[in-house]
Short mmCIF file of C-alpha atoms in Angstrom, two decimals:
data_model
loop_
_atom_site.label_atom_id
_atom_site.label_comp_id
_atom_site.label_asym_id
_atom_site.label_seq_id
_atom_site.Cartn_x
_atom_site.Cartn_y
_atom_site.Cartn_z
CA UNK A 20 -4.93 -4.84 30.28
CA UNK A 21 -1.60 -3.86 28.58
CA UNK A 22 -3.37 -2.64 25.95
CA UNK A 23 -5.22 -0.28 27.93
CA UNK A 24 -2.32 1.03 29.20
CA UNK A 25 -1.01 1.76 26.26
CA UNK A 26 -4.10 3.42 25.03
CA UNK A 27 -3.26 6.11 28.09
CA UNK A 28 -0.19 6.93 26.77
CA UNK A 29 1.45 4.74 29.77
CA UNK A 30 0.04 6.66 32.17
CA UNK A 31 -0.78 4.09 34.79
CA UNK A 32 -2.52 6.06 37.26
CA UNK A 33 -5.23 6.76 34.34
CA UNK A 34 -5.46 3.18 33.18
CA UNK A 35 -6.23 1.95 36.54
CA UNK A 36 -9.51 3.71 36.30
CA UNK A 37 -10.23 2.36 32.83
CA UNK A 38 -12.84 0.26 31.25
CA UNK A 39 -12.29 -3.41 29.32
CA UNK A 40 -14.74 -4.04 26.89
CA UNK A 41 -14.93 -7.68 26.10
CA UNK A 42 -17.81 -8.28 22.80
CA UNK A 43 -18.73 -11.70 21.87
CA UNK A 44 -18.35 -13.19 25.50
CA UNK A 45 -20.87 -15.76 24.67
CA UNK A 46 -18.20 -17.81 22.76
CA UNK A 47 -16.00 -18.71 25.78
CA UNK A 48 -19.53 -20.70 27.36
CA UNK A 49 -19.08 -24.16 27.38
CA UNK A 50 -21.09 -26.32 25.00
CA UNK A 51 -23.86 -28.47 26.22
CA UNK A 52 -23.35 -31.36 23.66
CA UNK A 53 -20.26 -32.18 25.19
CA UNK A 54 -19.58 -35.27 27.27
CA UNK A 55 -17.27 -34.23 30.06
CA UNK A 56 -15.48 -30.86 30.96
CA UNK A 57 -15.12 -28.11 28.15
CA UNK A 58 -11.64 -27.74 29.42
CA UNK A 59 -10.25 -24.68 26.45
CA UNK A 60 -13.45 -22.75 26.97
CA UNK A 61 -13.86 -23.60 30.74
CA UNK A 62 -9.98 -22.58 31.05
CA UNK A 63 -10.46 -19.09 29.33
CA UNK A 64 -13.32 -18.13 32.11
CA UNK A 65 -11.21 -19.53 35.24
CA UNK A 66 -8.06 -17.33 33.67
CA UNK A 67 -10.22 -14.05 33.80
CA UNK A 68 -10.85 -14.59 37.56
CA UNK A 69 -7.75 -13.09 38.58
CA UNK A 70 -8.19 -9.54 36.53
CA UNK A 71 -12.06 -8.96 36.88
CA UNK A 72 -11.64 -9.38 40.97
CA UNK A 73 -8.10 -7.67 41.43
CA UNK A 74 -4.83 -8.94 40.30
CA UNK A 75 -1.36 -7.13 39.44
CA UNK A 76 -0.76 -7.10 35.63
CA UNK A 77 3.12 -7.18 35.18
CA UNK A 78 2.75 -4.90 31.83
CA UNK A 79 6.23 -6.40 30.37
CA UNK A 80 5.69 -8.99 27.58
CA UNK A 81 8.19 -12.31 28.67
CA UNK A 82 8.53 -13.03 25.00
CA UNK A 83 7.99 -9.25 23.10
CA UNK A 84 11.91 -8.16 22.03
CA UNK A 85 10.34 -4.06 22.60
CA UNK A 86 9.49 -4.53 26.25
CA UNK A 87 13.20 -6.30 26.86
CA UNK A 88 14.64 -3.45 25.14
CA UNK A 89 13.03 -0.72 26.97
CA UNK A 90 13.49 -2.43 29.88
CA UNK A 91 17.51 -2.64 28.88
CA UNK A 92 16.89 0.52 27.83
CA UNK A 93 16.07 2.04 31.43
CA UNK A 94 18.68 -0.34 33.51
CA UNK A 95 21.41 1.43 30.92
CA UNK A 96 20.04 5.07 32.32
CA UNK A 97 18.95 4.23 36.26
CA UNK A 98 20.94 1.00 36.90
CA UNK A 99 18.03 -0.22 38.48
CA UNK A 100 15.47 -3.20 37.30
CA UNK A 101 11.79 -1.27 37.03
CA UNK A 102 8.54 -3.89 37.12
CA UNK A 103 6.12 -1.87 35.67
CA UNK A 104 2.50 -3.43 37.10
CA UNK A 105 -1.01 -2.49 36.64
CA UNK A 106 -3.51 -3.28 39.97
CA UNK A 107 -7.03 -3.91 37.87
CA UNK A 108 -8.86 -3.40 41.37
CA UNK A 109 -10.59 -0.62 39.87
CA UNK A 110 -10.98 -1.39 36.05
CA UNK A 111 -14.32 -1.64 34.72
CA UNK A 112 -14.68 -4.64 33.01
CA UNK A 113 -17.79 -5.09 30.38
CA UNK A 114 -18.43 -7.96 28.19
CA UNK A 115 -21.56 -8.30 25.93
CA UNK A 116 -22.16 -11.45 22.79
CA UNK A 117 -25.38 -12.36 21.06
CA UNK A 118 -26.13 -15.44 23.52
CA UNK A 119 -28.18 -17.49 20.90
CA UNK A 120 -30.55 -19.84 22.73
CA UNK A 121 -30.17 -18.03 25.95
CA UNK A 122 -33.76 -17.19 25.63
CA UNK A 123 -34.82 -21.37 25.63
CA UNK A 124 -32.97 -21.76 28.55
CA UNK A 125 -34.87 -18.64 30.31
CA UNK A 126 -38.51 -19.63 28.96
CA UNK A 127 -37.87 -23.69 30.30
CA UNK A 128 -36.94 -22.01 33.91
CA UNK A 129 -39.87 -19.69 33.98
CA UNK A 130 -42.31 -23.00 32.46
CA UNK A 131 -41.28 -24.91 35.21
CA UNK A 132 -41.68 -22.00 38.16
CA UNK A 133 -45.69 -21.46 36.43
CA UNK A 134 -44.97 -18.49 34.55
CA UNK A 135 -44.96 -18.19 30.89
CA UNK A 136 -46.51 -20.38 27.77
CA UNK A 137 -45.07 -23.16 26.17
CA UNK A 138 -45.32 -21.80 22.57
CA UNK A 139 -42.45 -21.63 20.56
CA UNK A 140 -40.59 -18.21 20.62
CA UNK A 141 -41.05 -16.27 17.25
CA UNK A 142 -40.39 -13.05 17.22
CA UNK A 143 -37.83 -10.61 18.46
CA UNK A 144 -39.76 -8.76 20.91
CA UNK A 145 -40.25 -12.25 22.43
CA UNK A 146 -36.95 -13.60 22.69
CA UNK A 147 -36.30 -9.85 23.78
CA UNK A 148 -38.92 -10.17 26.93
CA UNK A 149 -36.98 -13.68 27.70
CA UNK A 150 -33.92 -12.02 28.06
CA UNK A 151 -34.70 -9.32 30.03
CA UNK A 152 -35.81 -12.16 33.03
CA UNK A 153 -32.27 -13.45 32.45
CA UNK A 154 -30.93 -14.86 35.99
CA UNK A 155 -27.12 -16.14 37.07
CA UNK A 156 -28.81 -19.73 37.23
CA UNK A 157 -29.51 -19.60 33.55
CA UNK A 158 -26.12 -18.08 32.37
CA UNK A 159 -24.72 -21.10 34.28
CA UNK A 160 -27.10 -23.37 32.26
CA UNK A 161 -25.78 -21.80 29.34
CA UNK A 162 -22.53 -22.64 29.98
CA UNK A 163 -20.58 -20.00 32.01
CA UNK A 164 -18.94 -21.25 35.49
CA UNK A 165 -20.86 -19.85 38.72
CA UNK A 166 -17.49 -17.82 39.68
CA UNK A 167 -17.25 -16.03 37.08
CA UNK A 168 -21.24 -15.34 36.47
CA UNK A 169 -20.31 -14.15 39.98
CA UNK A 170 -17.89 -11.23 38.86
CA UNK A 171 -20.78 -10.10 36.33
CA UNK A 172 -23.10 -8.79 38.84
CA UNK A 173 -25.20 -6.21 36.33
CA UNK A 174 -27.51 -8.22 33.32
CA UNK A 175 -28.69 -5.80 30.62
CA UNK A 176 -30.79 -6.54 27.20
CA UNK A 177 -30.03 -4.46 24.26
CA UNK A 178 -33.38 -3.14 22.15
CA UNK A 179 -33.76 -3.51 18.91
CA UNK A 180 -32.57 -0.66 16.60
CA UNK A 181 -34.95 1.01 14.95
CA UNK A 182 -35.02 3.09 12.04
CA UNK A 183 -34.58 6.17 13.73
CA UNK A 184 -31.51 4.52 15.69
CA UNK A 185 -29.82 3.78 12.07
CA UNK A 186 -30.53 7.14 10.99
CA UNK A 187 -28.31 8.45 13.70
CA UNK A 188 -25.79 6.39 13.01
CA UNK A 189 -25.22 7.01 9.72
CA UNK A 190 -25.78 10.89 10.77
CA UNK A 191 -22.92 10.87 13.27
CA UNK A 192 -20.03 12.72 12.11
CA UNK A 193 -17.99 10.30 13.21
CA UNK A 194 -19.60 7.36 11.78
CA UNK A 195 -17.21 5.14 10.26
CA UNK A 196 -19.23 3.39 7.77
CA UNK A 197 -20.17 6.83 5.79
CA UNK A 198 -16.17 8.05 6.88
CA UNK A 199 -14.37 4.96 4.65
CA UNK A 200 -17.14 4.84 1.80
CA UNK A 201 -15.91 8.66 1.07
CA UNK A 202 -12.63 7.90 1.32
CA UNK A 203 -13.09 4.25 -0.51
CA UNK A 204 -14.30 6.98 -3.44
CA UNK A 205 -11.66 9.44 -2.60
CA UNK A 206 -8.80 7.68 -3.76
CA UNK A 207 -10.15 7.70 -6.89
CA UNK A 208 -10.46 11.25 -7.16
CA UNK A 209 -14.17 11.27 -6.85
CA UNK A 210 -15.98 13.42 -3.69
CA UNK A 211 -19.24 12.23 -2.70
CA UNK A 212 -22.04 13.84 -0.32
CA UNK A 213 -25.03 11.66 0.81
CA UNK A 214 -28.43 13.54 1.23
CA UNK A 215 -30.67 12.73 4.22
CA UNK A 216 -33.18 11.11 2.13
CA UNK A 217 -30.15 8.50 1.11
CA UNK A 218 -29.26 8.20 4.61
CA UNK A 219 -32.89 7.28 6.03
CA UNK A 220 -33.60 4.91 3.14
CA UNK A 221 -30.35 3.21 3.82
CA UNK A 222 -31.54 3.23 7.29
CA UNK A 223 -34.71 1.35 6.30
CA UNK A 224 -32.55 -0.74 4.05
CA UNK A 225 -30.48 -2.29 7.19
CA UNK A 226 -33.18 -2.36 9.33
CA UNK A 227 -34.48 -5.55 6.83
CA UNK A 228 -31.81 -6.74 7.14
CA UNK A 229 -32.12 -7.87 10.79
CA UNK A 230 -28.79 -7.85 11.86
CA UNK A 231 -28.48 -4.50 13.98
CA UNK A 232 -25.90 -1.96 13.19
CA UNK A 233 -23.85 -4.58 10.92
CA UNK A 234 -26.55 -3.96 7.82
CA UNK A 235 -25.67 -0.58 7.91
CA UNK A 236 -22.30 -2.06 5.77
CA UNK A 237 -24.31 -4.04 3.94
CA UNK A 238 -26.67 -1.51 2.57
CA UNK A 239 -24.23 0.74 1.80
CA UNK A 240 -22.39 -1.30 0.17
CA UNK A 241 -25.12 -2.86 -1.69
CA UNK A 242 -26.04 0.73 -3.21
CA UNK A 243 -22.68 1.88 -3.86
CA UNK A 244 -20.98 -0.99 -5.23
CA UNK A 245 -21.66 -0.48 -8.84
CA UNK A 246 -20.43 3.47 -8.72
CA UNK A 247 -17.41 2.18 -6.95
CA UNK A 248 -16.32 -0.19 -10.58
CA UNK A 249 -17.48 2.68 -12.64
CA UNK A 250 -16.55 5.77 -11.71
CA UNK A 251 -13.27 5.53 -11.46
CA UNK A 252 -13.29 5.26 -15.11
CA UNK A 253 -14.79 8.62 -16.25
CA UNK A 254 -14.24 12.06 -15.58
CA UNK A 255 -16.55 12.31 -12.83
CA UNK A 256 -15.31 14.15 -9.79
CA UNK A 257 -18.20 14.66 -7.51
CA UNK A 258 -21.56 12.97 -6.97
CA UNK A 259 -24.48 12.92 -4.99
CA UNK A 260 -26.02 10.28 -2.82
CA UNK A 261 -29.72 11.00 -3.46
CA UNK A 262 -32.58 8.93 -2.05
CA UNK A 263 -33.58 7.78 -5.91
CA UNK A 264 -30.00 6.34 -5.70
CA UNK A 265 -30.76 4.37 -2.88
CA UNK A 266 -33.94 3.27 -4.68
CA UNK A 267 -32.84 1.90 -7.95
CA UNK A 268 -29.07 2.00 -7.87
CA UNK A 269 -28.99 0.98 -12.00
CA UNK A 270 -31.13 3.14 -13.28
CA UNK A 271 -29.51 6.38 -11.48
CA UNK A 272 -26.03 5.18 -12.67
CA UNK A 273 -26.92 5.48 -16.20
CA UNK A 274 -28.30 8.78 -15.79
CA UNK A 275 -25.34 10.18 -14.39
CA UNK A 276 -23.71 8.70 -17.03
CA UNK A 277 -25.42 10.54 -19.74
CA UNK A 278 -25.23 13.60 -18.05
CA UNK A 279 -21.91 13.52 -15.69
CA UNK A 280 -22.06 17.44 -15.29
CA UNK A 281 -25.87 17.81 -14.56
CA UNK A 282 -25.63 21.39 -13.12
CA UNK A 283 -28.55 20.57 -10.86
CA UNK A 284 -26.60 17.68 -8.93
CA UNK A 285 -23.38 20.09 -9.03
CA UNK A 286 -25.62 22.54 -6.92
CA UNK A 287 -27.10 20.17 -5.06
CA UNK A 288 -23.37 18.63 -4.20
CA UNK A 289 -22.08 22.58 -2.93
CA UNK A 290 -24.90 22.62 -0.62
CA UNK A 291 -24.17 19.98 0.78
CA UNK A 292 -20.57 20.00 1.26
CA UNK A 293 -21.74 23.68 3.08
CA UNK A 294 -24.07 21.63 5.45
CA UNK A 295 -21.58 19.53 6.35
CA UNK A 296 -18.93 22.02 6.79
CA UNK A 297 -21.18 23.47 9.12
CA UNK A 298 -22.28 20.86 10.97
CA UNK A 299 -19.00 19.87 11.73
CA UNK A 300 -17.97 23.24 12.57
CA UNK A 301 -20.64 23.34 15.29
CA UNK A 302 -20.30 19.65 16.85
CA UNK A 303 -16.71 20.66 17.50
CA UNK A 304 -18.06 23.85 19.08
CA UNK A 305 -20.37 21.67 21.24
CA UNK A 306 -17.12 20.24 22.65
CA UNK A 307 -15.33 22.51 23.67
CA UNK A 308 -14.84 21.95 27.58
CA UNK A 309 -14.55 18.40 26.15
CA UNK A 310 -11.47 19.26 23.90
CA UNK A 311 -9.83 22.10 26.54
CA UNK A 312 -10.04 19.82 29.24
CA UNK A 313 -8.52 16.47 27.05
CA UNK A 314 -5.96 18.70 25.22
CA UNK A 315 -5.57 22.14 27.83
CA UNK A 316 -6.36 24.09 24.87
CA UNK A 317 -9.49 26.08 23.04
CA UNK A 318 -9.34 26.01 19.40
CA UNK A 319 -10.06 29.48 17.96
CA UNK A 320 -12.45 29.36 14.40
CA UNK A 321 -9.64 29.49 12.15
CA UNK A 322 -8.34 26.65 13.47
CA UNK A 323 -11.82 24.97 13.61
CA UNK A 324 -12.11 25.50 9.92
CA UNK A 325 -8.82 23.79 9.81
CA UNK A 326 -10.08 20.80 11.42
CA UNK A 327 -12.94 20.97 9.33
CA UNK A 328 -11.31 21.29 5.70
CA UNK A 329 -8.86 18.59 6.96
CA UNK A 330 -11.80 16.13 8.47
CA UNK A 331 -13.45 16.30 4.62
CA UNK A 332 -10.26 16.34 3.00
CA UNK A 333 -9.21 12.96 4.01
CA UNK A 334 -11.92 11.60 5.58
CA UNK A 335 -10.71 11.46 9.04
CA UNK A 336 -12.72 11.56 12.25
CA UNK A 337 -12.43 14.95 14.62
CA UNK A 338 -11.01 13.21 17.25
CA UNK A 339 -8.05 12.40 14.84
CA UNK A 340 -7.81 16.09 12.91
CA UNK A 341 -7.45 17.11 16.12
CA UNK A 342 -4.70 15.79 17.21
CA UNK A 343 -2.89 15.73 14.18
CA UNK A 344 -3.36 20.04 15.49
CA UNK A 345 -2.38 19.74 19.03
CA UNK A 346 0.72 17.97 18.03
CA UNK A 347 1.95 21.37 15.67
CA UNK A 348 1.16 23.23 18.61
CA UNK A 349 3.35 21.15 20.58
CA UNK A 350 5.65 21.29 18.13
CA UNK A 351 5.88 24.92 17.79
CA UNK A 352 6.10 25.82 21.76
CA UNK A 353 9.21 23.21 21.97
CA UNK A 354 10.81 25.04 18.64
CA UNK A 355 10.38 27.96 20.99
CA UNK A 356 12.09 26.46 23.78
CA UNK A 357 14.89 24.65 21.60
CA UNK A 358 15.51 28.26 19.85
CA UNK A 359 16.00 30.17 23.06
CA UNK A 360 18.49 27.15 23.95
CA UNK A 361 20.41 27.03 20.69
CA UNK A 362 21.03 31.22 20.67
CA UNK A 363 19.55 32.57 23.35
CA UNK A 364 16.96 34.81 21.66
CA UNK A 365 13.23 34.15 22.84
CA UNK A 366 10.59 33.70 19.79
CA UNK A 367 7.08 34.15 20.31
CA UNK A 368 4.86 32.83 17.68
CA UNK A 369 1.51 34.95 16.70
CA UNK A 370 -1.34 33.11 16.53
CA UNK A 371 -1.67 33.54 12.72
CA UNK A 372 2.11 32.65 12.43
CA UNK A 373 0.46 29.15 14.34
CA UNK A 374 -2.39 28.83 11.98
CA UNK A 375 -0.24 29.29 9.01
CA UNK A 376 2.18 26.60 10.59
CA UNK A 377 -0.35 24.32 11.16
CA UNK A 378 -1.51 24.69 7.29
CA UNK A 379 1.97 24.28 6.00
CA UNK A 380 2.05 20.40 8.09
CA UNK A 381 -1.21 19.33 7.27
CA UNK A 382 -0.45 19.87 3.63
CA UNK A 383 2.37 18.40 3.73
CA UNK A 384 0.65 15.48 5.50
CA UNK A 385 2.19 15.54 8.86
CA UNK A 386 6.32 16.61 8.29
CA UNK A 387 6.46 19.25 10.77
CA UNK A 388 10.04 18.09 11.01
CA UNK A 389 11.30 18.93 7.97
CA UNK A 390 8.87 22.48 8.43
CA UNK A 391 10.91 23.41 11.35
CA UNK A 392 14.14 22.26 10.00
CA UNK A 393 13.37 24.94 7.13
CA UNK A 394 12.41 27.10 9.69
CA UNK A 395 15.43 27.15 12.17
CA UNK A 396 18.14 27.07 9.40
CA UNK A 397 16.65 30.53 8.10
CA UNK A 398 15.98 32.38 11.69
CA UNK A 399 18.67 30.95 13.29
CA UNK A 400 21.60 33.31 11.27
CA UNK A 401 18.83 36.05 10.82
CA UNK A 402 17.79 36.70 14.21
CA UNK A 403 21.31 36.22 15.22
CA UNK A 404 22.27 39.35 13.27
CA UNK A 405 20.32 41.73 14.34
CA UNK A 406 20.67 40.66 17.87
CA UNK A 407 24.18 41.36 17.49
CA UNK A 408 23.32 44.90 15.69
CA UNK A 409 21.02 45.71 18.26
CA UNK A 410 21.06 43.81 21.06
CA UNK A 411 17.16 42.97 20.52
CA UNK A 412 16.54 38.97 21.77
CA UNK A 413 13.06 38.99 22.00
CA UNK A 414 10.57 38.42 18.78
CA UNK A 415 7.36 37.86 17.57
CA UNK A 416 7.33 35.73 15.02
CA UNK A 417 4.14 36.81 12.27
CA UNK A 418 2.96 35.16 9.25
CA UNK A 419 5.05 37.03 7.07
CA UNK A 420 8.27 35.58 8.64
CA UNK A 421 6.93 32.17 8.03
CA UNK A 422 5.40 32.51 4.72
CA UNK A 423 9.16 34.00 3.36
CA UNK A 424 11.57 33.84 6.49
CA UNK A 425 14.74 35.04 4.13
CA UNK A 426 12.63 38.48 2.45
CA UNK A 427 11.24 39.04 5.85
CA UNK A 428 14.60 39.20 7.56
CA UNK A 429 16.48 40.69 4.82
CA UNK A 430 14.20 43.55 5.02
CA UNK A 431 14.68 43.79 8.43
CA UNK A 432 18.26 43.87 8.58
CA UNK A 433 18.62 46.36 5.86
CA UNK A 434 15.87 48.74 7.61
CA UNK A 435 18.94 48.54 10.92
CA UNK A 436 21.43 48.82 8.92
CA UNK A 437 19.69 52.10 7.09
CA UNK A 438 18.86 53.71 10.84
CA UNK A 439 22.61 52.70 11.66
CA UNK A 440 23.48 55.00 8.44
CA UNK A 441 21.31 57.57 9.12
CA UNK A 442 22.28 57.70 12.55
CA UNK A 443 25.86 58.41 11.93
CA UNK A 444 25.57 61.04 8.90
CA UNK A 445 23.48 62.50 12.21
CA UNK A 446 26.20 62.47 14.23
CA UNK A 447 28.84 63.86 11.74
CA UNK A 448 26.71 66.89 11.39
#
């Protein structure tokens, strides 16, 4: 519950409303070869009473050194002693395991009621159509106390993935398996694309595996594993997962070998990289009420391509790419403000002057600090001066001035101090 929490930025209000996932719920069942009382497992259940009904979660740690500091921390400013609690009245809770041998317990139920055969269960699909007459009586059979089967009051089965549902996996932008494989090869130096052939064979691959979404790993790694010890030893800086790579892993690794700059793969790599750009470009575009309404702002396309560049670049997921960019947005509105505090003179800064900000951080993974430090020490004694030449306090600040801040305002303070001239040789004539 804490954790949640946290994961709204402390916003209470939100977590309240939040949802719990619990995975591998199965494990807390109590065993049936034990004689007497499964009191640790029995114990876990009976403690998650409390928060699944409704129960206030006091959200300071007794023993965590942070939460006595912070809470030090706010008697020093308010002189008062906050207790911070979360009310889980509303919170979503969700818990999901594998439940092996559920199915037996379901088939000797539905044997003794008449329905059903005795046969033993074989295949998937079977155990699958067990599961799906699942009742409370039999999750209590299986181990889980009646008040807390109680709090659970929605049963679902999960299908099988298919082939197709592995495909889109591995097709999600977002996918972390494809995501670290690129940048397991990236540190190295090497870029890699994966073709869709590549991605439905390893789809097929995991799919024998018969272990859901988990072979996806598996096959990968399987496939890549003997590029990953050997390319990092040549000259090779991009590569191409091709379905014939998938296929015989060997014998493609020895033809790249021979031929490390095939020109046909280098083409074939460039199209790709295109694809993706472009795919990316337009999920993000799909998502734009998503990203206004979680961050209050529309990203404009040279941003996008920012995102984009950056999301290849490292390997990171959108969701993180972005905001990396909110936060130099964020950064340069409250140099703004700070600015206007400091001297008094207002700075507005172009959208370009934004975009070129925003390039300047990422490259220099993250440091908007020190790019604003930079940035204030040179405007603060240039836009000083020609406020006091010309009592101007408002500016817009372009690309220019934040590509070279010193040449920009140099020029500008010798172009007042040449109308300044000119203006009095005016007025002695």
């Amino acid at each position: 519950v804490r954790d949640l929490v946290y994961e709204a930025n402390g916003d209470i209000d939100l977590a309240q409303y939040g949802i719990i996932y619990v995975d591998e719920i199965d494990k807390i069942a109590s065993s049936n070869n034990l004689i007497g009382p499964d009191v640790s497992r029995t114990g876990v259940q009976r403690a998650l009473l409390k928060p699944m009904e409704e129960t206030e979660v006091d959200l300071k740690v007794p023993h965590d050194p942070i939460s006595q500091l912070e809470a030090i921390e706010h008697y020093r400013k308010t002189g008062k002693r906050e207790k911070r609690t979360i009310n889980t009245k509303n919170i979503l809770f969700i818990m999901s395991g594998a439940f092996n041998g559920l199915e037996e317990i379901v088939k000797r139920r539905l044997n003794r009621e008449g329905i059903g055969f005795g046969a033993e269960i074989r295949s998937q699909d079977e155990r699958a159509d067990y599961l799906k007459q699942v009742k409370a009586e039999d999750l209590i059979a299986y181990g889980f106390e009646s008040e807390f089967i109680g709090r659970l009051p929605v049963a679902t089965v999960f299908e099988r993935l298919e082939i197709g549902d592995l495909y889109a996996i591995l097709k999600n932008p977002n996918n972390p398996i494809i995501l670290g494989k690129k940048k397991d090869f990236k540190s190295y130096g090497i870029d890699i694309q994966f073709e869709d052939g590549a991605l439905y064979e390893l789809a097929v691959k995991a799919y024998e595996e018969k272990t859901g979404a988990r072979g996806l790993v598996s096959a990968v790694e399987k496939v890549l594993i003997k590029y990953e010890k050997r390319l990092p030893s040549t000259d090779i800086q991009k590569f191409v997962v091709t379905q014939a790579v998938v296929e015989d892993p060997g014998r493609e690794l020895e033809r790249l070998l021979q031929d490390p700059s095939d020109s046909e793969m280098l083409k074939k790599f460039e199209g790709l990289l295109a694809g993706e750009k472009m795919a990316l470009k337009e999920s993000i575009l799909q998502r734009e009420a998503e990203f206004k309404k979680r961050y209050g702002i529309v990203f404009r396309e040279g941003r996008i391509d920012l995102i984009v560049d950056r999301m290849i670049e490292k390997g990171f997921d959108v969701n993180t790419v972005s905001e990396e960019v909110v936060e130099i947005q964020r950064q340069v509105e409250e140099f703004e403000k700070d600015f206007q505090r400091r001297t008094g003179i207002d700075l507005e800064f172009s959208e370009e002057a934004i975009h070129r900000i925003t390039e300047i951080v990422l490259n220099e993974e993250g440091k908007g600090t020190a790019v604003f430090a930079r940035l204030s020490k040179d405007y603060e004694y240039g836009f000083e001066l020609i406020r006091d030449k010309t009592g101007q306090r408002e500016f817009i600040v372009t690309k220019e001035t934040v590509d070279d801040p010193e040449g920009y305002l140099n020029r500008m303070i010798r172009e007042i101090y040449k109308r300044q001239s000119d203006q009095r040789l005016e007025d002695k004539e």
